[in-house]
Coordinates of C-alpha atoms and ligand atoms in Angstrom, one line a residue:
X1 CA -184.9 -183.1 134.3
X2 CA -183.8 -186.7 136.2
X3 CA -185.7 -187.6 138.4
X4 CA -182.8 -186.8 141.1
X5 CA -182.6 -183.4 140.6
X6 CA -186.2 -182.8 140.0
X7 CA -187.0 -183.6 143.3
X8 CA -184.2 -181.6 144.9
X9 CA -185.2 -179.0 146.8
X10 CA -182.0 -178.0 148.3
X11 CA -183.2 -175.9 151.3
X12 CA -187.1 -176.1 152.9
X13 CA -189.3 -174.8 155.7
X14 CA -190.8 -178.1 156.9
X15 CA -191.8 -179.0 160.6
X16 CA -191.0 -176.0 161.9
X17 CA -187.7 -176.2 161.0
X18 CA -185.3 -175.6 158.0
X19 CA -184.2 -179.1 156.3
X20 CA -181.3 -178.3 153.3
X21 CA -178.9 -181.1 152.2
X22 CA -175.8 -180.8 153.9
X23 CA -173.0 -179.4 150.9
X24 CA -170.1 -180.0 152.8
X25 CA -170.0 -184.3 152.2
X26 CA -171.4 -184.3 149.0
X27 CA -171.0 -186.1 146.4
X28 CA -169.9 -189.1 149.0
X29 CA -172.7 -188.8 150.9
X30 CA -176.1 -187.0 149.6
X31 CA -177.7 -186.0 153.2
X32 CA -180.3 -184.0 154.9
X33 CA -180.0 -181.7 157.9
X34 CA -182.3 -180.5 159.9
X35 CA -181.4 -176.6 161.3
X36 CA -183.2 -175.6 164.5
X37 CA -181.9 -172.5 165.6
X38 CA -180.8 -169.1 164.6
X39 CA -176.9 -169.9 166.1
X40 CA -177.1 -173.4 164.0
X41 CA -178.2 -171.4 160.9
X42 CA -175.5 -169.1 161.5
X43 CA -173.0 -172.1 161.8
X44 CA -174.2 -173.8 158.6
X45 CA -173.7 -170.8 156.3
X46 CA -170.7 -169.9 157.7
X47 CA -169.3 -173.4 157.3
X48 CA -171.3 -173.8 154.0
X49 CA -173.3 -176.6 155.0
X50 CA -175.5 -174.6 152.6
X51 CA -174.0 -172.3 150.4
X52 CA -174.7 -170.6 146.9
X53 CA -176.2 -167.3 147.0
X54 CA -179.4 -167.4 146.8
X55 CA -179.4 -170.4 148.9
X56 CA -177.7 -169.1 151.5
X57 CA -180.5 -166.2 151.0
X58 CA -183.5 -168.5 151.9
X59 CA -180.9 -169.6 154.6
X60 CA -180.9 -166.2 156.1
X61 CA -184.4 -165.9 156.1
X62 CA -185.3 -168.9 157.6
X63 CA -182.7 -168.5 160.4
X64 CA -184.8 -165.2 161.1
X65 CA -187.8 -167.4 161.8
X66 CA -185.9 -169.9 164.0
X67 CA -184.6 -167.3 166.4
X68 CA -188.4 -165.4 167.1
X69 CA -189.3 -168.8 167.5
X70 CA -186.7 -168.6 170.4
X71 CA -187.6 -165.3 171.0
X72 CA -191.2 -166.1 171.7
X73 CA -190.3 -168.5 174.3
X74 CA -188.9 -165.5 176.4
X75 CA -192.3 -164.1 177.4
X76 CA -191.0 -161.0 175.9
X77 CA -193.3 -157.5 175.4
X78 CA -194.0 -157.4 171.7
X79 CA -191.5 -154.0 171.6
X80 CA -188.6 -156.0 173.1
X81 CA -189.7 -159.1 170.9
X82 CA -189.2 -156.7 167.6
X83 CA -186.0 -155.2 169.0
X84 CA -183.9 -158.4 170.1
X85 CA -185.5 -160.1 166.6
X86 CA -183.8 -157.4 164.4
X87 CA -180.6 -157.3 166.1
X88 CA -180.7 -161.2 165.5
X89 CA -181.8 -160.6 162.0
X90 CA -178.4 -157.7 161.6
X91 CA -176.3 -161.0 163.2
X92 CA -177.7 -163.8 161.3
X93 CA -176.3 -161.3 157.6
X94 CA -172.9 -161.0 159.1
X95 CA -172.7 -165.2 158.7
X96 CA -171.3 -164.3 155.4
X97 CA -170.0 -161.2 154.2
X98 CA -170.0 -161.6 149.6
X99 CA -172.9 -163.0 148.6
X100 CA -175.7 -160.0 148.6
X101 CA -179.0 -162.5 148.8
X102 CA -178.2 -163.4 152.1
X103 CA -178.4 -159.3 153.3
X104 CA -181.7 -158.5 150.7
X105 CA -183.4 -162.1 152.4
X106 CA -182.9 -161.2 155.8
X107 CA -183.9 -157.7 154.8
X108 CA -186.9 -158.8 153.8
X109 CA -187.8 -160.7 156.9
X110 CA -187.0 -157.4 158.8
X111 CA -189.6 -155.3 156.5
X112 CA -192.5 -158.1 157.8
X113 CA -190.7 -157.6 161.3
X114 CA -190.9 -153.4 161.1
X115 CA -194.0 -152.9 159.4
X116 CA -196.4 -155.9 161.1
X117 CA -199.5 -155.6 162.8
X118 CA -200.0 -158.8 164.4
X119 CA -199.4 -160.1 167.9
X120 CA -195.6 -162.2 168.5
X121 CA -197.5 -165.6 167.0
X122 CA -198.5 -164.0 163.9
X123 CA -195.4 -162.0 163.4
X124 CA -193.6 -165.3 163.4
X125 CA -196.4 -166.4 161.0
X126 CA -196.1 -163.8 158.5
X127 CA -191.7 -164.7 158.9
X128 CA -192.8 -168.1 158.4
X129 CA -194.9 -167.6 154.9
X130 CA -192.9 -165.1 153.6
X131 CA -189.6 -167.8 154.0
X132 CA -191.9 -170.2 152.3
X133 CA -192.8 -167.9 149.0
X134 CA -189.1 -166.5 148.9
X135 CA -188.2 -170.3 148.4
X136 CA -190.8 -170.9 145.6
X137 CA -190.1 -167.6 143.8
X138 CA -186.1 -168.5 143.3
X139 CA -187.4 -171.7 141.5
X140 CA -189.8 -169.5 139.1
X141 CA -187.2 -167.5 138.8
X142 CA -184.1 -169.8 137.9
X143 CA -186.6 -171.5 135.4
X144 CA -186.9 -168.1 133.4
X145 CA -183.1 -167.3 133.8
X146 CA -182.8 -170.3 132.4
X147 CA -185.2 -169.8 129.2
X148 CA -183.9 -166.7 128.8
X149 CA -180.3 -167.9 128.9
X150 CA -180.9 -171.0 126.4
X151 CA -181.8 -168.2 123.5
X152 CA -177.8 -167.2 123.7
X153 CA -176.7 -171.0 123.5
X154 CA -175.4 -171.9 120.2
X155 CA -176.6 -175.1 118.6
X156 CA -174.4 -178.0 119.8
X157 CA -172.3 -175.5 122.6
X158 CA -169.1 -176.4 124.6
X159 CA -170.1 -174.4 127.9
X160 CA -167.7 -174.0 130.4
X161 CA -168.7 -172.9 134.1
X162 CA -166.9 -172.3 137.1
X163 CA -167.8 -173.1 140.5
X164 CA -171.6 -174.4 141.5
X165 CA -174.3 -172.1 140.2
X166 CA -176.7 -175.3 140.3
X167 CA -180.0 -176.3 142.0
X168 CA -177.8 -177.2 145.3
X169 CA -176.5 -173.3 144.9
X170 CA -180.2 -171.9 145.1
X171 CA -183.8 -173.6 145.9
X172 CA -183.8 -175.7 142.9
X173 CA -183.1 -175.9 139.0
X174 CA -179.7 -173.3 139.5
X175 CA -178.9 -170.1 137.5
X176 CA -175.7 -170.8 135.7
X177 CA -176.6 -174.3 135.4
X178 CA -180.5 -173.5 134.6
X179 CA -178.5 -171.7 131.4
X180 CA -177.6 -175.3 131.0
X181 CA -180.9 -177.4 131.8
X182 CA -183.1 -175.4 129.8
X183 CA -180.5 -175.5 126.9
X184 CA -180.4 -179.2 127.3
X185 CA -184.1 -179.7 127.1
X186 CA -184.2 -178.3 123.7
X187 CA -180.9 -179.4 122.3
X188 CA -178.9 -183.1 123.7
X189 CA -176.1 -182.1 122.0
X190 CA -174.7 -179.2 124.3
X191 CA -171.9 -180.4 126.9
X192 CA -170.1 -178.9 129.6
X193 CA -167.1 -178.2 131.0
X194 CA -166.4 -177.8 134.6
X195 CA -164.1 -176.3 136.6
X196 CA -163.0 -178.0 139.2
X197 CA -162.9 -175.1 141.7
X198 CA -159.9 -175.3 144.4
X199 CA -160.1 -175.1 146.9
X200 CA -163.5 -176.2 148.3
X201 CA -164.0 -178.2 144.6
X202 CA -167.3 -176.9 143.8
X203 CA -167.3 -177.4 140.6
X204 CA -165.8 -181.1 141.0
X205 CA -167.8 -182.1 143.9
X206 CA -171.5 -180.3 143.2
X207 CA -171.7 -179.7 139.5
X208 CA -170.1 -182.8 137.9
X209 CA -172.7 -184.2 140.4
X210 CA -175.5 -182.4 139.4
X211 CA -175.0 -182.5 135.7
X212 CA -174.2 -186.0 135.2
X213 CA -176.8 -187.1 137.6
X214 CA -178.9 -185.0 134.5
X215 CA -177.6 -187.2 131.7
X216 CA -175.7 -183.9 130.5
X217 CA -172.5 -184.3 128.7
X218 CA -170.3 -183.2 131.5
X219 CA -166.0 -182.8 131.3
X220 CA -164.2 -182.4 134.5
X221 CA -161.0 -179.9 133.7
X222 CA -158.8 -178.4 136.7
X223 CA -159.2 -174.6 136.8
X224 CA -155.9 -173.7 135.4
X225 CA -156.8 -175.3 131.9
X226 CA -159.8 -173.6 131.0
X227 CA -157.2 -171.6 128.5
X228 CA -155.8 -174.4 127.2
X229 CA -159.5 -176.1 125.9
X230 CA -160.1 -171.7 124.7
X231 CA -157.1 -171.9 122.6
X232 CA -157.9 -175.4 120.9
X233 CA -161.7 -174.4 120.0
X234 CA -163.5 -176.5 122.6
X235 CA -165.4 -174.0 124.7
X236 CA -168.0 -172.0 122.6
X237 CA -169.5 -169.8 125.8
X238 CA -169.4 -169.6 129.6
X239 CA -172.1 -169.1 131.8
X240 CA -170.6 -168.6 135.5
X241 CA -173.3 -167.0 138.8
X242 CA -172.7 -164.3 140.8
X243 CA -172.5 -163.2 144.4
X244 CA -173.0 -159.9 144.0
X245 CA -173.0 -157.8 141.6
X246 CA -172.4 -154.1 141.6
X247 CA -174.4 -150.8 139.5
X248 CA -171.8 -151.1 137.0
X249 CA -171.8 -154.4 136.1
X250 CA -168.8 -155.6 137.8
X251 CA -169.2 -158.8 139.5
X252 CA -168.1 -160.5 142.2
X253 CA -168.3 -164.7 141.8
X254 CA -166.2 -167.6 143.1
X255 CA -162.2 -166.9 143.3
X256 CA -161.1 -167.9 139.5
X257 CA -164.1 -166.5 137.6
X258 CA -161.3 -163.5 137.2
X259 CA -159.5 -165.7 135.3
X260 CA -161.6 -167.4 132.7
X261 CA -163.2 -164.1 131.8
X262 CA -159.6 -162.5 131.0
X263 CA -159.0 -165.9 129.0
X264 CA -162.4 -165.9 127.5
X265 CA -162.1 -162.0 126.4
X266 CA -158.3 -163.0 124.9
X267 CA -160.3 -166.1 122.7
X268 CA -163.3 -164.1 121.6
X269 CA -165.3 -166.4 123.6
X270 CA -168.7 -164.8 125.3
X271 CA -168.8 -164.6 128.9
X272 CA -172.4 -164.7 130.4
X273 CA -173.3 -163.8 134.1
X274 CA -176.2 -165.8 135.3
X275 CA -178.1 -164.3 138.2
X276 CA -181.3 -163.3 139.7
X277 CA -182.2 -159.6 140.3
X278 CA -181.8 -160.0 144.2
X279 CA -177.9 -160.4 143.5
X280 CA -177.9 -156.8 141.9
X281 CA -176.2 -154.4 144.7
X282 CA -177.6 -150.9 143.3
X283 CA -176.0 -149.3 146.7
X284 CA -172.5 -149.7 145.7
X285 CA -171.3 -148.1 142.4
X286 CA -168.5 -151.0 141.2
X287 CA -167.0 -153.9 141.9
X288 CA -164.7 -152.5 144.4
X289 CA -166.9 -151.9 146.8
X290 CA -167.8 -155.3 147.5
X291 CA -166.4 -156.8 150.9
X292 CA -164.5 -160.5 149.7
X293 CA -164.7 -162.9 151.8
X294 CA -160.9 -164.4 153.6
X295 CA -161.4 -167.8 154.2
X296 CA -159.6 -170.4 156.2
X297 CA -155.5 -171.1 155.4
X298 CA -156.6 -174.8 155.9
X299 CA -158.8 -174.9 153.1
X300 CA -155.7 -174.5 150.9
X301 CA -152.9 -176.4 152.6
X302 CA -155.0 -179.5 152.9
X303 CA -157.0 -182.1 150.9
X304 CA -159.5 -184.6 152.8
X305 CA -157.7 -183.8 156.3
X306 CA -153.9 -183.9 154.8
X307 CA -151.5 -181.6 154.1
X308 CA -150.4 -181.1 150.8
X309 CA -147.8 -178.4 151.1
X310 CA -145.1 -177.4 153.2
X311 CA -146.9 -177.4 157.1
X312 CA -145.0 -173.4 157.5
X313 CA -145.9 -171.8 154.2
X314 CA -147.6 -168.7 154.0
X315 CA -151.3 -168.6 152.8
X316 CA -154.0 -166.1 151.5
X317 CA -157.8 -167.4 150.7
X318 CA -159.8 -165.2 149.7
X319 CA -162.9 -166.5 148.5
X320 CA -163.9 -164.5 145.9
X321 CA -162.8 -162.2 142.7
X322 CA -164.5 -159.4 141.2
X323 CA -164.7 -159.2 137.3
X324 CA -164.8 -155.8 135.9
X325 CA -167.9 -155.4 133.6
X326 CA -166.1 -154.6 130.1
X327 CA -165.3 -158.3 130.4
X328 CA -168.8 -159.5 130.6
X329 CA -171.0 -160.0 127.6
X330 CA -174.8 -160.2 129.3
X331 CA -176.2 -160.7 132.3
X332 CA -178.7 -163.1 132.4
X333 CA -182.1 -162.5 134.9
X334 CA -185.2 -163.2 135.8
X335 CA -186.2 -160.0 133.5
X336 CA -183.8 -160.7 130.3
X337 CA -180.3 -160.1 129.5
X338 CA -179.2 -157.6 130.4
X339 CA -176.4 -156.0 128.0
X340 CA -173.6 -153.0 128.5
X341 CA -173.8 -150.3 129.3
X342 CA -174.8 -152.2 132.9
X343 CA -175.4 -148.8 134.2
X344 CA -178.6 -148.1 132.3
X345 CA -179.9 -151.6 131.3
X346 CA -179.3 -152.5 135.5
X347 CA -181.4 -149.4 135.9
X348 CA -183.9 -150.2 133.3
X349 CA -184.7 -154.0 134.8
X350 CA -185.4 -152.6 138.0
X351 CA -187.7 -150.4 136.6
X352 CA -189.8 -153.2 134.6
Ligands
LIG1 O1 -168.6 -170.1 148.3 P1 -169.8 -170.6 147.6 O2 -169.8 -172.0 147.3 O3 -171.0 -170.1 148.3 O4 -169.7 -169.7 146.3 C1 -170.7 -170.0 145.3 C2 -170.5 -169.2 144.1 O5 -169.6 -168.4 143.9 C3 -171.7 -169.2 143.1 O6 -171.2 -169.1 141.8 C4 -172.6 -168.1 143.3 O7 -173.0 -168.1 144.7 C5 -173.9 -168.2 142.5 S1 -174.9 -169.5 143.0 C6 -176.3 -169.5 142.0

């Protein structure tokens, strides 16, 4: 890994507060921000100041430290203290409504809450630590998504990828694009192709950054060509992340992933999902049970602050598709890939 992305460590509990690099400017500015309260946290993952799922998990769970640290200062009983801190902790997983890590982090944070012994300072404590190892475990387990994902890559691959699924979409080291890191490391002749992602350019803005930034072969296409490069020979396998993915398999990524896994199924071309456990829904049978999120009309009609379509047209956003499973060759975790029928082998990694 560079040297740049090696030291990324895209969201952190330091000082008593929770310092991630602010998504929204990059790549013309590469920034920190500091977030200090559970409103602000809510405000940075709504407005994806930090976003990706599993980042915007560690998000959740730091904003449920930041607000008992509020808390505390309210001279609260230790009942009320636990009562206002999970109705917090329900507010801070409505920031976003797709992406299931945010809901199984802030989960988390209300098991410690629930089940703790200690006094309102070591509550807080144990919400602190457990922030901290959540962040250190999603870079363990990226690394071995990763490893796992590199066995699948063929010698000298074309990968295409949609969206950011990158060290700035999680802790550090990615999913999608740890498929691609680890692949890299053992063979420099793999390459990329990117997406570019409308309309919040993801894949332009984040992963051209990261990759390149990697010394890894990396090709910019807009997301209506991925079809054309299919048809010519020049994409061997995708690997795309996920936001949530259902019992079944289906799985719900970045609006267009729909799309290049139709196109990839039509070319014969495998279509990997790569994705920690954590974004595994086992409450919710298929794909269309997951809640998509509908995002702002602006982030269509304009570009950089200026309208690029008639001011009166009508717009829908939504920010997210769900692929149905029959289109998805594997499933890459922490715990292997998984392959269909999603139902059982789903099953069977939770049980290892
Ligand atoms: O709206 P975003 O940028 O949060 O969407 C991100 C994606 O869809 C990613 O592919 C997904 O969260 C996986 S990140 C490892």
């Amino acid at each position: 890994m560079s040297e740049f992305i090696s030291k990324i460590r895209t969201i952190q509990w330091v000082d008593n507060c929770s310092r991630m690099v602010d998504q929204t400017v990059v790549p013309y500015e590469f920034k920190y921000v500091d977030i200090t309260t559970g409103q602000q946290m809510f405000d940075a993952i709504k407005t994806m100041i930090v976003r990706g799922a599993p980042a915007i998990g560690i998000a959740g769970a730091h904003g449920v430290v930041l607000y008992a640290m509020e808390l505390e200062k309210e001279n609260l009983s230790r009942d009320e203290f636990i009562k206002k801190l999970l109705e917090k902790a329900d507010y801070m997983a409505t920031s976003r409504p797709t992406a299931v890590n945010l809901m199984w982090a802030v989960e988390k944070q209300k098991d410690i809450i629930k089940n703790s012994k200690s006094d309102i300072p070591g509550i807080i404590e144990e919400l602190k630590q457990n922030g901290i190892k959540l962040e250190n475990e999603d870079i363990e387990i990226n690394k071995k998504i990763g490893d796992y994902g590199a066995e699948v890559v063929p010698k000298g691959a074309s990968i295409l990828t949609h969206c950011n699924a990158g060290a700035l979409a999680t802790v550090g080291y990615g999913t999608a694009l740890g498929v691609v890191r680890s692949a890299f490391a053992k063979d420099k002749t793999i390459q990329v192709f990117a997406d570019e992602t409308r309309p919040r350019q993801q894949g332009a803005r984040i992963t051209t950054l990261e990759l390149t930034m990697d010394g890894i072969p990396t090709t910019l296409i807009t997301d209506g060509m991925c079809s054309y490069f299919m048809k010519k020979g020049m994409i061997d396998m995708v690997v795309v992340g996920a936001d949530r993915i259902a019992a079944n398999g289906d799985t719900a990524n970045k609006i267009g992933t729909y799309t290049v896994a139709i196109a990839a199924k039509y070319h014969n071309i495998p279509f990997y999902i790569a994705a920690p456990l954590s974004t595994i829904d086992t409450s919710i049978k298929t794909g269309d049970e997951i809640v998509i999120e509908e995002r702002s009309r602006e982030e269509v009609t304009h570009i950089n602050g200026k309208i690029i379509c008639a001011p009166e047209v009508n717009v829908i956003n939504p920010g997210f598709d769900v692929t149905p499973h029959e289109l998805i060759t594997g499933i890459i975790t922490e715990k292997g890939i998984l392959r269909p029928d999603y139902k059982t082998s789903i099953k069977e990694a939770f049980e290892k």
